[in-house]
Coordinates of C-alpha atoms in Angstrom, one line a residue:
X1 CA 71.3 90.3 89.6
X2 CA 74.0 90.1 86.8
X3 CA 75.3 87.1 85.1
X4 CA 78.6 87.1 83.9
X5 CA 78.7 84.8 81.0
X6 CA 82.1 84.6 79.8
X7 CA 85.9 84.6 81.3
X8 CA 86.1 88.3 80.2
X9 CA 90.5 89.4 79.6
X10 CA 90.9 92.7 80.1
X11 CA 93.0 95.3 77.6
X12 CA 96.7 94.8 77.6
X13 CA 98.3 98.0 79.5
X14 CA 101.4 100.0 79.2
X15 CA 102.6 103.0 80.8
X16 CA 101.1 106.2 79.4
X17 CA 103.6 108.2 77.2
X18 CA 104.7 111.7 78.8
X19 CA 103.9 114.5 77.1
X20 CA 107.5 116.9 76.8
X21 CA 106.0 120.7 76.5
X22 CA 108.7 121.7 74.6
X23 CA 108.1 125.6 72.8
X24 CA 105.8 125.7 70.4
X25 CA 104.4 121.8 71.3
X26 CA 100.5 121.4 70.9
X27 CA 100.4 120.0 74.8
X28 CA 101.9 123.8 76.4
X29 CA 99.7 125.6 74.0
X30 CA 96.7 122.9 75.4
X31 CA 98.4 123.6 79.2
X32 CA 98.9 127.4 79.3
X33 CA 95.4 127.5 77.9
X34 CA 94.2 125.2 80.7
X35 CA 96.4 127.2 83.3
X36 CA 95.0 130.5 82.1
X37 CA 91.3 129.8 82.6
X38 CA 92.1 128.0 85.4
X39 CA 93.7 131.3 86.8
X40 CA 90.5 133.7 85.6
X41 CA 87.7 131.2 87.4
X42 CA 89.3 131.0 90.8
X43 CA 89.4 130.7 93.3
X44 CA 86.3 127.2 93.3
X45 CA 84.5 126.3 95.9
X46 CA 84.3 122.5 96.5
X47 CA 82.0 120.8 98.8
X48 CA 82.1 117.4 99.9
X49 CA 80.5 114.7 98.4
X50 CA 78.6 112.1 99.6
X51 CA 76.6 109.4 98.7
X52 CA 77.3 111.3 94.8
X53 CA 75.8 114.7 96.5
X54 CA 77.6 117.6 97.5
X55 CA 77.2 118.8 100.7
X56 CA 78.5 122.2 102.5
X57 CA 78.8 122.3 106.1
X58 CA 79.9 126.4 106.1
X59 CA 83.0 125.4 107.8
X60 CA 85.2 126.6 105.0
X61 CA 89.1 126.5 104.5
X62 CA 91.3 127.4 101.5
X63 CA 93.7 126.2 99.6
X64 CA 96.5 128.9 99.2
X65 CA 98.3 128.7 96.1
X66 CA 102.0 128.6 97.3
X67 CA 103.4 130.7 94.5
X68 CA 101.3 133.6 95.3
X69 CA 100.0 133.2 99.0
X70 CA 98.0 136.2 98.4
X71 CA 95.5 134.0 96.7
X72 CA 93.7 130.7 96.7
X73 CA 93.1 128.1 94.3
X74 CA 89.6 127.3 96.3
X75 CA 87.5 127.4 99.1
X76 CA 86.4 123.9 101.0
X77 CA 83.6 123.1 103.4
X78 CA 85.2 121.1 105.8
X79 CA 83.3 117.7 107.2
X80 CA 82.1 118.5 110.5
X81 CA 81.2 115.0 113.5
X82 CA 77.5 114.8 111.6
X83 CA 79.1 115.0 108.0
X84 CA 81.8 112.2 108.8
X85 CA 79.3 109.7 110.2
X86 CA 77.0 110.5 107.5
X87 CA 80.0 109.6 104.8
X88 CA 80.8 106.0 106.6
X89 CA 77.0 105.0 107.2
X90 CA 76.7 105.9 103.1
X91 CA 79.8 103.7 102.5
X92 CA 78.6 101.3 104.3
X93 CA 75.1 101.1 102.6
X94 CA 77.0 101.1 99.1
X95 CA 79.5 98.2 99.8
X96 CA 77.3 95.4 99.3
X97 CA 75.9 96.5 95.9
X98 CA 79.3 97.2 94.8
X99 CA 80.9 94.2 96.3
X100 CA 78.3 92.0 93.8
X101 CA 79.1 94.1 91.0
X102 CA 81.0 91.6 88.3
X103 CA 84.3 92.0 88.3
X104 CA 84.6 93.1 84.5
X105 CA 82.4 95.7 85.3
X106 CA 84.7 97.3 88.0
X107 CA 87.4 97.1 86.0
X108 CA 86.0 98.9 83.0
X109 CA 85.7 102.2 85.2
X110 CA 89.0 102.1 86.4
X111 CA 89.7 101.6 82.8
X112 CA 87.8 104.6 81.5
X113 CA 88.8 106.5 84.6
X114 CA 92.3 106.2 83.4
X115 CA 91.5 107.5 80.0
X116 CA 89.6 110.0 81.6
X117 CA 92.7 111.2 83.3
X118 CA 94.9 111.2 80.2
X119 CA 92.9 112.4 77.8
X120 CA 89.8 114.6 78.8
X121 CA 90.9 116.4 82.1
X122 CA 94.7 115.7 81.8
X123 CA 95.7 119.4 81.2
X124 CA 92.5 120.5 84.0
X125 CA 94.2 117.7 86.2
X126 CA 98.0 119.2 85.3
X127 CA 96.9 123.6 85.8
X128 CA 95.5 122.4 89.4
X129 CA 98.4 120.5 90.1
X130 CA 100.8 123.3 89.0
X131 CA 98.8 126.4 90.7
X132 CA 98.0 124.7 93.4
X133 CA 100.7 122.0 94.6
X134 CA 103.4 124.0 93.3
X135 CA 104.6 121.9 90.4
X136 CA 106.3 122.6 87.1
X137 CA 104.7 121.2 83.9
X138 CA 106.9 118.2 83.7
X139 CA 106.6 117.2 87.4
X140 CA 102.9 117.8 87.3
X141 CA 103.2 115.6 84.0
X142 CA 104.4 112.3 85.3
X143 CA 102.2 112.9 88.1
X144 CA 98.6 114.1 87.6
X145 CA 98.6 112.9 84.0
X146 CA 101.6 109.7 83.6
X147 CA 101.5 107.8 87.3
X148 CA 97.7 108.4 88.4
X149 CA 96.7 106.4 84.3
X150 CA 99.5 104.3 85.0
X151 CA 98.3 103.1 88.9
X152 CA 94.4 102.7 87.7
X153 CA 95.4 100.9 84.5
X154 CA 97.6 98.3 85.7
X155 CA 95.7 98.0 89.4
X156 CA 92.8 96.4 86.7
X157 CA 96.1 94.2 85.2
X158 CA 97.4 93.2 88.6
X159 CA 93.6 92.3 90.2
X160 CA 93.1 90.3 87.1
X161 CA 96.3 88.0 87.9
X162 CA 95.1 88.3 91.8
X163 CA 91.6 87.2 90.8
X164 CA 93.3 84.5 88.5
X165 CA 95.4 83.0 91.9
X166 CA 93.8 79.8 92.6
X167 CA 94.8 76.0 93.9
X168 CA 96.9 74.7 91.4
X169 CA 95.7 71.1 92.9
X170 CA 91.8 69.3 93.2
X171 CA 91.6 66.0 94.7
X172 CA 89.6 63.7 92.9
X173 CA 85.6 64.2 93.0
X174 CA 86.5 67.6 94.2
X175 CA 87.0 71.0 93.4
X176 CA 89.2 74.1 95.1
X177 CA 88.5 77.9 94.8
X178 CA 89.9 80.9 96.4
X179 CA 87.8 84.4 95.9
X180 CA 89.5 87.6 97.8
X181 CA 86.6 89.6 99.4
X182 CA 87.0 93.2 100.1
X183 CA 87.5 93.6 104.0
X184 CA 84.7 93.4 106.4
X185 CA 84.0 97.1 106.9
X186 CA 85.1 100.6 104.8
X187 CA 88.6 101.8 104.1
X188 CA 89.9 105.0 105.3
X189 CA 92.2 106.5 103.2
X190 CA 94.6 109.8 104.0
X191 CA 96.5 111.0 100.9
X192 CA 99.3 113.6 100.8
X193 CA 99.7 116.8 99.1
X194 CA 102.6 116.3 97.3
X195 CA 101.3 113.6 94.6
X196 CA 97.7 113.8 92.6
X197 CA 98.5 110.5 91.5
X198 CA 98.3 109.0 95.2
X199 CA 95.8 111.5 96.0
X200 CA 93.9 108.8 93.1
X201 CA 95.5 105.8 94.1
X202 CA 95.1 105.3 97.8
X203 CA 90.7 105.4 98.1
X204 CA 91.4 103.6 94.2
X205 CA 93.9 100.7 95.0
X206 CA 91.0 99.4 97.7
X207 CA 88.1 100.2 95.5
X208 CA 88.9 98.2 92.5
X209 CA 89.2 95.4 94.7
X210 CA 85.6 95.8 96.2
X211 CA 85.7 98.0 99.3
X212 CA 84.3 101.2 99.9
X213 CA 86.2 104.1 101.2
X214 CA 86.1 107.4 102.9
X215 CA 88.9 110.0 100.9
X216 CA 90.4 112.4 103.4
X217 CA 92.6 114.5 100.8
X218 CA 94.7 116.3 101.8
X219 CA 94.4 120.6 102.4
X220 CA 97.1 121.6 100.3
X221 CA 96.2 119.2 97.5
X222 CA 91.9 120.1 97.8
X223 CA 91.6 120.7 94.4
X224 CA 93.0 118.3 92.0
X225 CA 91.8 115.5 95.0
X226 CA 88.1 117.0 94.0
X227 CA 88.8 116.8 90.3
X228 CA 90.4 113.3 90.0
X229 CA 87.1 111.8 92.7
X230 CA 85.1 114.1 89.8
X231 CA 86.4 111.5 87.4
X232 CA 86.0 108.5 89.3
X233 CA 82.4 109.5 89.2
X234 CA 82.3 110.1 85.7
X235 CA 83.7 106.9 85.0
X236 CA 80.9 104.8 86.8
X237 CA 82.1 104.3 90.6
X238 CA 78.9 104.6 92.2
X239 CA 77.8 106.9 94.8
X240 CA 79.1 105.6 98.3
X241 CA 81.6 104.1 97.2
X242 CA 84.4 106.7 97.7
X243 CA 83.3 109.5 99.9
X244 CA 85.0 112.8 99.6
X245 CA 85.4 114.4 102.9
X246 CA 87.9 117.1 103.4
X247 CA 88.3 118.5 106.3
X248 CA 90.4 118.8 109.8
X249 CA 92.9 115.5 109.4
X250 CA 92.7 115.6 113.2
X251 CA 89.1 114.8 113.6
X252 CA 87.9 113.6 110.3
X253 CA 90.2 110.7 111.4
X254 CA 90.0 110.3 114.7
X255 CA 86.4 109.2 114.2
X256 CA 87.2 107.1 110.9
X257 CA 89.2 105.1 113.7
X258 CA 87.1 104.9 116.5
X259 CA 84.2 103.4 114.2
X260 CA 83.4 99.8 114.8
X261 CA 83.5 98.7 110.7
X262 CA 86.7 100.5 110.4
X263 CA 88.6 97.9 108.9
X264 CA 91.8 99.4 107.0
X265 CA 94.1 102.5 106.8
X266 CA 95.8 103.5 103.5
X267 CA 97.8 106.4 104.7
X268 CA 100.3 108.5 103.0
X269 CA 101.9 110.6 104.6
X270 CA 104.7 111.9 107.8
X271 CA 105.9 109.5 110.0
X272 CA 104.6 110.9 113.0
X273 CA 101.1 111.0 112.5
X274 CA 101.4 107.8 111.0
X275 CA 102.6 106.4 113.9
X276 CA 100.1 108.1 116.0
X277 CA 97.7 106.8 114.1
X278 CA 99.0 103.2 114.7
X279 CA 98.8 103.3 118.2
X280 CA 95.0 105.0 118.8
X281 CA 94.4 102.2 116.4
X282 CA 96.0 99.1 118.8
X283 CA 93.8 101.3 121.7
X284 CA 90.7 101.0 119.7
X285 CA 91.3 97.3 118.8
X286 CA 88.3 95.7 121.2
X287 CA 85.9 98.3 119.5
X288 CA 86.7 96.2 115.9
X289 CA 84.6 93.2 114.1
X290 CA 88.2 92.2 113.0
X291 CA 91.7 93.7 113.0
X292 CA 92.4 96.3 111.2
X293 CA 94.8 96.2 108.1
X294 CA 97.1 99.1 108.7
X295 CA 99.1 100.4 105.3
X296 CA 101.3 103.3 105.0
X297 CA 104.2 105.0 103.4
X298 CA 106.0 107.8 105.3
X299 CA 109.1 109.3 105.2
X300 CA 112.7 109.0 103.7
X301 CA 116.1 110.6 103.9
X302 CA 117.2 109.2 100.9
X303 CA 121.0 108.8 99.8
X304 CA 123.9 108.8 96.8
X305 CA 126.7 106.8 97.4
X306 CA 129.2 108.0 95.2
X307 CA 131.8 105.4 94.5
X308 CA 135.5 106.7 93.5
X309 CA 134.8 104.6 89.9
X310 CA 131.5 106.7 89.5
X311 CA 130.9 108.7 85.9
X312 CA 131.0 112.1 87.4
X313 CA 128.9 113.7 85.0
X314 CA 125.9 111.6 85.5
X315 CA 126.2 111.3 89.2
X316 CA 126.2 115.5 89.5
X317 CA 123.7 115.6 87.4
X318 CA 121.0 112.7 88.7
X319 CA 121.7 114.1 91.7
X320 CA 120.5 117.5 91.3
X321 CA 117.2 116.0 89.7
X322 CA 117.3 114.0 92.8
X323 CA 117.5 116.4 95.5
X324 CA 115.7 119.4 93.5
X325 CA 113.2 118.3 91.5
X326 CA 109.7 119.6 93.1
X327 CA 111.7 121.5 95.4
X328 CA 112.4 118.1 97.5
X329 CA 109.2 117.6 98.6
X330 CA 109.4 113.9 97.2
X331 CA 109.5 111.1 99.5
X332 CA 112.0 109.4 97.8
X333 CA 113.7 113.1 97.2
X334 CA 117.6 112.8 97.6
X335 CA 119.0 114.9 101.0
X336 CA 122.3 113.0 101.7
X337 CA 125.3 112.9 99.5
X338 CA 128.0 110.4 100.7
X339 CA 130.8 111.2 98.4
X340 CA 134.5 109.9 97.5
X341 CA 137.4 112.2 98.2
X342 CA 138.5 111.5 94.8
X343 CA 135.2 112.2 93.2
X344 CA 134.5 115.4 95.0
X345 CA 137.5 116.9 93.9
X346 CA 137.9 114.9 91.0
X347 CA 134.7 117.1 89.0
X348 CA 131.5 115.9 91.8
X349 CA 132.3 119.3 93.5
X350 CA 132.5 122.2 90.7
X351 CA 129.9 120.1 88.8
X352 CA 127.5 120.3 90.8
X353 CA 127.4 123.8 92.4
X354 CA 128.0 124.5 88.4
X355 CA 124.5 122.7 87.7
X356 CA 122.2 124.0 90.6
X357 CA 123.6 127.7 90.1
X358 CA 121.7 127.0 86.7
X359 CA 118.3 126.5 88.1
X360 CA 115.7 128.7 87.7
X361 CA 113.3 129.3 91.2
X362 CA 110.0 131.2 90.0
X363 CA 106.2 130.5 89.8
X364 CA 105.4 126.5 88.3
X365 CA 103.2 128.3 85.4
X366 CA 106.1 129.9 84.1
X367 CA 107.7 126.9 82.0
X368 CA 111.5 128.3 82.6
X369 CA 111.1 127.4 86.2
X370 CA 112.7 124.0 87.5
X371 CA 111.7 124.2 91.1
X372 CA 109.1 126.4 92.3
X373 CA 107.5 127.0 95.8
X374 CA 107.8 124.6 98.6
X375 CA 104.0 123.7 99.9
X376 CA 102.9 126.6 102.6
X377 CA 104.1 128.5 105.7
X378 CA 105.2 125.6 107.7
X379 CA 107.1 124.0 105.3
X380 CA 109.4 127.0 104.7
X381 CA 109.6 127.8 108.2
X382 CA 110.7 124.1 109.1
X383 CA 113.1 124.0 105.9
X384 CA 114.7 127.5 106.8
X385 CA 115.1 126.3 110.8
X386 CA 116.8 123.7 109.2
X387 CA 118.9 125.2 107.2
X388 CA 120.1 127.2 110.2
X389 CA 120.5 124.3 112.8
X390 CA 123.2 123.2 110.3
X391 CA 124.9 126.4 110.6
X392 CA 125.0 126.4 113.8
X393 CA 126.5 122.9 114.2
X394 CA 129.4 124.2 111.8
X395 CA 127.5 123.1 108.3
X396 CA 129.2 124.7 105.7
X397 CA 126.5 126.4 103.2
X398 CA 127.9 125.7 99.4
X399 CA 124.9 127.1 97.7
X400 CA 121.5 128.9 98.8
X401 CA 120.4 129.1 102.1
X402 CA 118.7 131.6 101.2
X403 CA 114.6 132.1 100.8
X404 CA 111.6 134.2 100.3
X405 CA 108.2 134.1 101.5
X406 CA 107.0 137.7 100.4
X407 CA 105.1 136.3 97.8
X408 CA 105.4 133.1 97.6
X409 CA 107.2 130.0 99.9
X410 CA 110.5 130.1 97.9
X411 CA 113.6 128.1 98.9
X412 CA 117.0 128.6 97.0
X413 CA 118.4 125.0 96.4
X414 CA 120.9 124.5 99.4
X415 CA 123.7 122.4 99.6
X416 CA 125.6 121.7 102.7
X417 CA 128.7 120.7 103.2
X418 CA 129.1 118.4 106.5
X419 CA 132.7 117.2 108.4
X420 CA 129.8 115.4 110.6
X421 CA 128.4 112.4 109.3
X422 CA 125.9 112.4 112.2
X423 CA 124.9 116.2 112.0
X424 CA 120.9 116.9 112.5
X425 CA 120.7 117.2 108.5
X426 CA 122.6 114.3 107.6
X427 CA 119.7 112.6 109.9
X428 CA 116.4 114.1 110.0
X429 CA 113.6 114.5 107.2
X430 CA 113.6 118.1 105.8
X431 CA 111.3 117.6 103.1
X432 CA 112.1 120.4 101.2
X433 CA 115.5 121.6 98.6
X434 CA 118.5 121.0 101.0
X435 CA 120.9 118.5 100.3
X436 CA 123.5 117.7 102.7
X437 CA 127.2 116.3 101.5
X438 CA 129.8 114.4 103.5
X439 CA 132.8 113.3 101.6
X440 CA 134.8 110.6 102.9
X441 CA 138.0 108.9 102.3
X442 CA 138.1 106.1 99.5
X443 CA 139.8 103.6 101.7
X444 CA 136.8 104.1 103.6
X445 CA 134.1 103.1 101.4
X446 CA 133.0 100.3 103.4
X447 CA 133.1 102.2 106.5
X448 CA 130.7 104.8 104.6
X449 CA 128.3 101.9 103.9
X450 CA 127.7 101.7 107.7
X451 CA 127.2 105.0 107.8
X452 CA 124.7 105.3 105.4
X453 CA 122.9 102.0 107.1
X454 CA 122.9 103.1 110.4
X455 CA 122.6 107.6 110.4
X456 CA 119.0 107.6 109.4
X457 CA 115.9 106.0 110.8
X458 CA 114.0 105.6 107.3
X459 CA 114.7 103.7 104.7
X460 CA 113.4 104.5 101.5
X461 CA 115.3 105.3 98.6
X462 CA 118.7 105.0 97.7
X463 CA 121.3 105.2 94.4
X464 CA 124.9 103.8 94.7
X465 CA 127.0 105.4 91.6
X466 CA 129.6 103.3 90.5
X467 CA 131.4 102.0 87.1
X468 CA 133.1 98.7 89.5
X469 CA 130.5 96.0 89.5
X470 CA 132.2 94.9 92.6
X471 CA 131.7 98.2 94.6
X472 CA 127.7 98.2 93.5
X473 CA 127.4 94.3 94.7
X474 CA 129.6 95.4 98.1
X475 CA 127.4 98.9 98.7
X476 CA 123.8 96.5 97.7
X477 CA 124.9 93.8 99.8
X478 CA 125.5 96.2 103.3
X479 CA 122.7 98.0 102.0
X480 CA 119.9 95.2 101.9
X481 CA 117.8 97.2 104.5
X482 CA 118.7 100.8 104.1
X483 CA 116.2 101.2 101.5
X484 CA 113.1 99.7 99.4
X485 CA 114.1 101.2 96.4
X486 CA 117.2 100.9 95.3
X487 CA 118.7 102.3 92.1
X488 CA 122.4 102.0 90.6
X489 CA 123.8 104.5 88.4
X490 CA 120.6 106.7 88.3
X491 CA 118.6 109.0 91.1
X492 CA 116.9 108.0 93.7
X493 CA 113.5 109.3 92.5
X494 CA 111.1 108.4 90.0
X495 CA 110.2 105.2 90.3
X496 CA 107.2 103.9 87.5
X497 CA 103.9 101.8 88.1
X498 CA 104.5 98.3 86.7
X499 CA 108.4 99.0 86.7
X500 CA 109.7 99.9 90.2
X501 CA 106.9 99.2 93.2
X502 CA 107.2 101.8 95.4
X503 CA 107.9 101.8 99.4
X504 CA 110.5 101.5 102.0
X505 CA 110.5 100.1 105.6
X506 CA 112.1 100.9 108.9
X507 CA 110.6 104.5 110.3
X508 CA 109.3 104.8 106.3
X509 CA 106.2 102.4 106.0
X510 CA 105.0 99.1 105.9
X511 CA 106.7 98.5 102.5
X512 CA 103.4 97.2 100.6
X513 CA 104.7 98.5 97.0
X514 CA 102.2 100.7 95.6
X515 CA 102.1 100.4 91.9
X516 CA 102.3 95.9 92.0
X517 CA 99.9 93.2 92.6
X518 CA 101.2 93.0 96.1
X519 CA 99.3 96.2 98.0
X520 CA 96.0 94.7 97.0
X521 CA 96.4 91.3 99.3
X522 CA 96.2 93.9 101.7
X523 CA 92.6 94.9 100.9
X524 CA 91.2 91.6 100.7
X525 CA 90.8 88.7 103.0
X526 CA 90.8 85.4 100.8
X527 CA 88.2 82.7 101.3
X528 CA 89.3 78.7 100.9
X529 CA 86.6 77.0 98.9
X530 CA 86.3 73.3 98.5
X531 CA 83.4 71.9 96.9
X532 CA 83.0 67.7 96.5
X533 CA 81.1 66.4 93.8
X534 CA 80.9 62.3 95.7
X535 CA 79.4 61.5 98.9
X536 CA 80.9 59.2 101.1
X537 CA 79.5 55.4 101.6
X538 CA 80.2 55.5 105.3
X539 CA 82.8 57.5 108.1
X540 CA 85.3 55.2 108.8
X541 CA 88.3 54.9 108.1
X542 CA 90.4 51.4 106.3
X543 CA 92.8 51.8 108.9
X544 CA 89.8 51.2 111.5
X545 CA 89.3 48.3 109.8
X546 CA 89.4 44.6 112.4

């Protein structure tokens, strides 16, 4: 039993400062340090963990390192039907001593977690990120070290102000409470590849508020996924609580979901399996205590409008950040250009072949590089395919199209040039550095705002670029739907944790807004408590009353 003997206010948060690497900076000397060690122990062998032991099953996989295929970053065991059950009957035996735990408590791991993170392992956190997900310093910067601080440190702000959400009205002799219970059950929780910070958040977002959850990282992103659950331990999250199972997403899920106490899915990742996922959930539902809470974020194919009025220079250059930063493997990554006649030949054009002729494709470790491998073998093979397919349909290639997989799974930054506003790249998700470009007339601009509505099944991300106020209230207006994130004057990437919630609907999720107080009301179910302090004299009413 603990007593909590005071109305305990946690630390006041604010987004952790980035670190620029700049030549000669103390933080690359720190990093290339990091990276270097990192690249004489390799390749690691990471088991899974549960119940806070490791446990190898002999099943093992590897993580290639996408710069230089030829090696791996590390081995895994992989959780075979024995090793998954054992992971959700450990949860499940952890929940209700973490569940009791006091609320200030909880939050002071995710608090020291987050320091953790930026201060301790941030350069381990950043080399595993860079050697094996394929990011530059920078990118693996605002990810492994920035976002994943940023989403533990204000997830303890934002379940403080949930915690705080009670009846603003007591009738006389009485008194109203609401508490908001972790679910009835254990979390699963699928995390991506292409962000260590959501690799963190997703088993985090539903632990801080109580639940416990089994991690299925993903392959490409084994690693750093090990590293950051390493630092969840350190920081006090007891074992149970989040179980570490990697293994084959197939199967490891497939029996998460067919469990009776399943009782939530926090799911990054493509649209497909999501939705796959979604229905063998519906078929399961008589197996459940309850109904599962199902959250997700997908897919985008994410657009620039550019208005005739748009400052050219800005709107070249956000847009190659936007389409090329981490080689495009961003959700929210930029991949259609809708661009003014006037603007195009105006400067858009010549700018921007100008700027991505400047960028340097090469290994992450070596700071000159701005975009570096794309994630494996069937990434390039799909971005290549795709990159054909729009030659075929009469695409006219303004830049790239070429790649290399000798050594690593490199992809020259492609831009397309489209007279088809419905062409298969102007519609599906490449997920990788191609951008496509239709220019249209500027009498047409509202006519391009359908367009943009109506080409692509997501709706994620999206920039209008515009110096008329009236043409960014027209394009926001016919726009309302097209995406969840919305930015004017500036790319379509990058949103921050306690600045822009992140997520998109349509085909690209459930739109629950990572990174705010609103995805955790979707790991708790809220109980309505009244308590009255005077009896009644007798049951009748006045109005039964002769």
């Amino acid at each position: 039993m603990s007593a909590q003997l005071a109305a305990f206010k946690a630390p006041a948060v604010d987004n952790e400062p980035m670190k620029g690497y700049a030549p000669g900076s103390p933080e690359r000397a720190a990093l290339q340090a990091a990276i270097a060690q990192m690249e004489q122990e390799l390749p690691f062998e990471v088991p899974i963990i549960i119940n806070g032991e490791p446990v190898k099953t002999g099943n093992i996989a590897k993580q290639v390192i996408p710069s230089d295929h030829a090696r791996h970053l590390c081995t895994y065991h992989e959780a075979d039907e024995a090793t998954v059950a054992r992971a959700i009957d450990g949860a499940l035996a952890a929940k209700a001593g973490w569940e009791a735990m006091p609320w200030a408590d909880r939050a002071a791991i995710f608090l020291k977690a987050a320091d953790l993170v930026s201060k301790k392992y941030r350069y381990k956190l950043l080399a595993a990120t860079i050697l094996g997900q394929g990011k530059n310093a920078w990118q693996a910067e605002i990810d492994a070290a920035a976002e994943l601080s940023d989403f533990l440190r204000f997830g303890v702000k934002y379940v403080e102000e949930l915690y705080a959400q009670q009846p603003p009205r007591n009738s006389s002799g009485a008194w109203n409470r609401v508490e908001y219970r972790p679910l009835e059950g254990f979390v699963l929780a699928v995390s991506p590849f292409n962000f260590t910070a959501i690799g963190g958040n997703l088993p985090g977002t539903p632990a801080l508020v109580g639940n416990v959850v089994v991690w299925k990282p993903s392959p490409a992103a084994t690693y750093s996924n090990y590293i950051v659950h390493q630092i969840l331990t350190e920081a006090g999250v007891p074992p149970g609580v989040i179980q570490f199972v990697p293994g084959p997403p197939p199967e490891v899920v497939a029996q998460a979901i067919a469990h009776r106490d399943f009782a939530a899915l926090h799911f990054t990742g493509s649209t497909f399996v999501f939705k796959k996922l979604w229905k063998d959930i519906a078929a399961n539902l008589d197996k459940y205590r309850g109904y599962p809470r199902i959250v997700g974020e997908t897919g985008g194919k994410n657009f620039h409008v550019i208005h005739k009025s748009a400052e050219i220079k800005n709107a070249v250059l956000q847009s190659v950040r936007g389409a090329f930063e981490y080689q495009g493997q961003k959700c929210s990554a930029l991949s259609r250009l809708y661009v003014s006649a006037s603007a195009w030949k105006g400067g858009f054009r010549d700018g921007f072949l100008e700027e991505i002729a400047k960028i340097k494709v090469g290994p992450p470790q070596d700071f000159t590089s701005f975009m570096g491998p794309v994630i494996g073998k069937p990434a390039f093979d799909k971005i290549t395919s795709y990159i054909q397919k729009a030659k075929e349909e009469g695409g006219e290639i303004l830049i790239g199209g070429t790649a290399d997989d000798s050594k690593g799974y490199f992809v020259q930054p492609t831009v397309i040039l489209t007279k088809d506003p419905q062409s298969i790249t102007m519609r599906e998700e490449i997920f990788g550095p191609v951008a496509t470009v239709f220019v249209y007339e500027d009498a047409d601009f509202e006519k391009t705002l359908d367009l943009v509505n109506t080409t692509s099944e997501y709706a994620l991300t999206g920039a209008i670029f515009a110096s008329e106020r009236q043409a960014l209230i027209q394009a926001t207006n016919k726009l309302r739907n097209a995406a969840g994130n919305v930015y004017y004057n500036e790319k379509c990437t990058g949103a921050v944790v306690g600045q822009q919630p992140f997520g998109g609907a349509r085909a690209s999720g459930t739109n629950d807004k990572a990174g705010s107080i609103a995805i955790f009301y979707r790991f708790v179910s809220a109980r309505s408590i009244k308590e009255n302090f005077v009896g009644l004299e007798e049951f009748g009413y006045p109005s039964n009353l002769a």
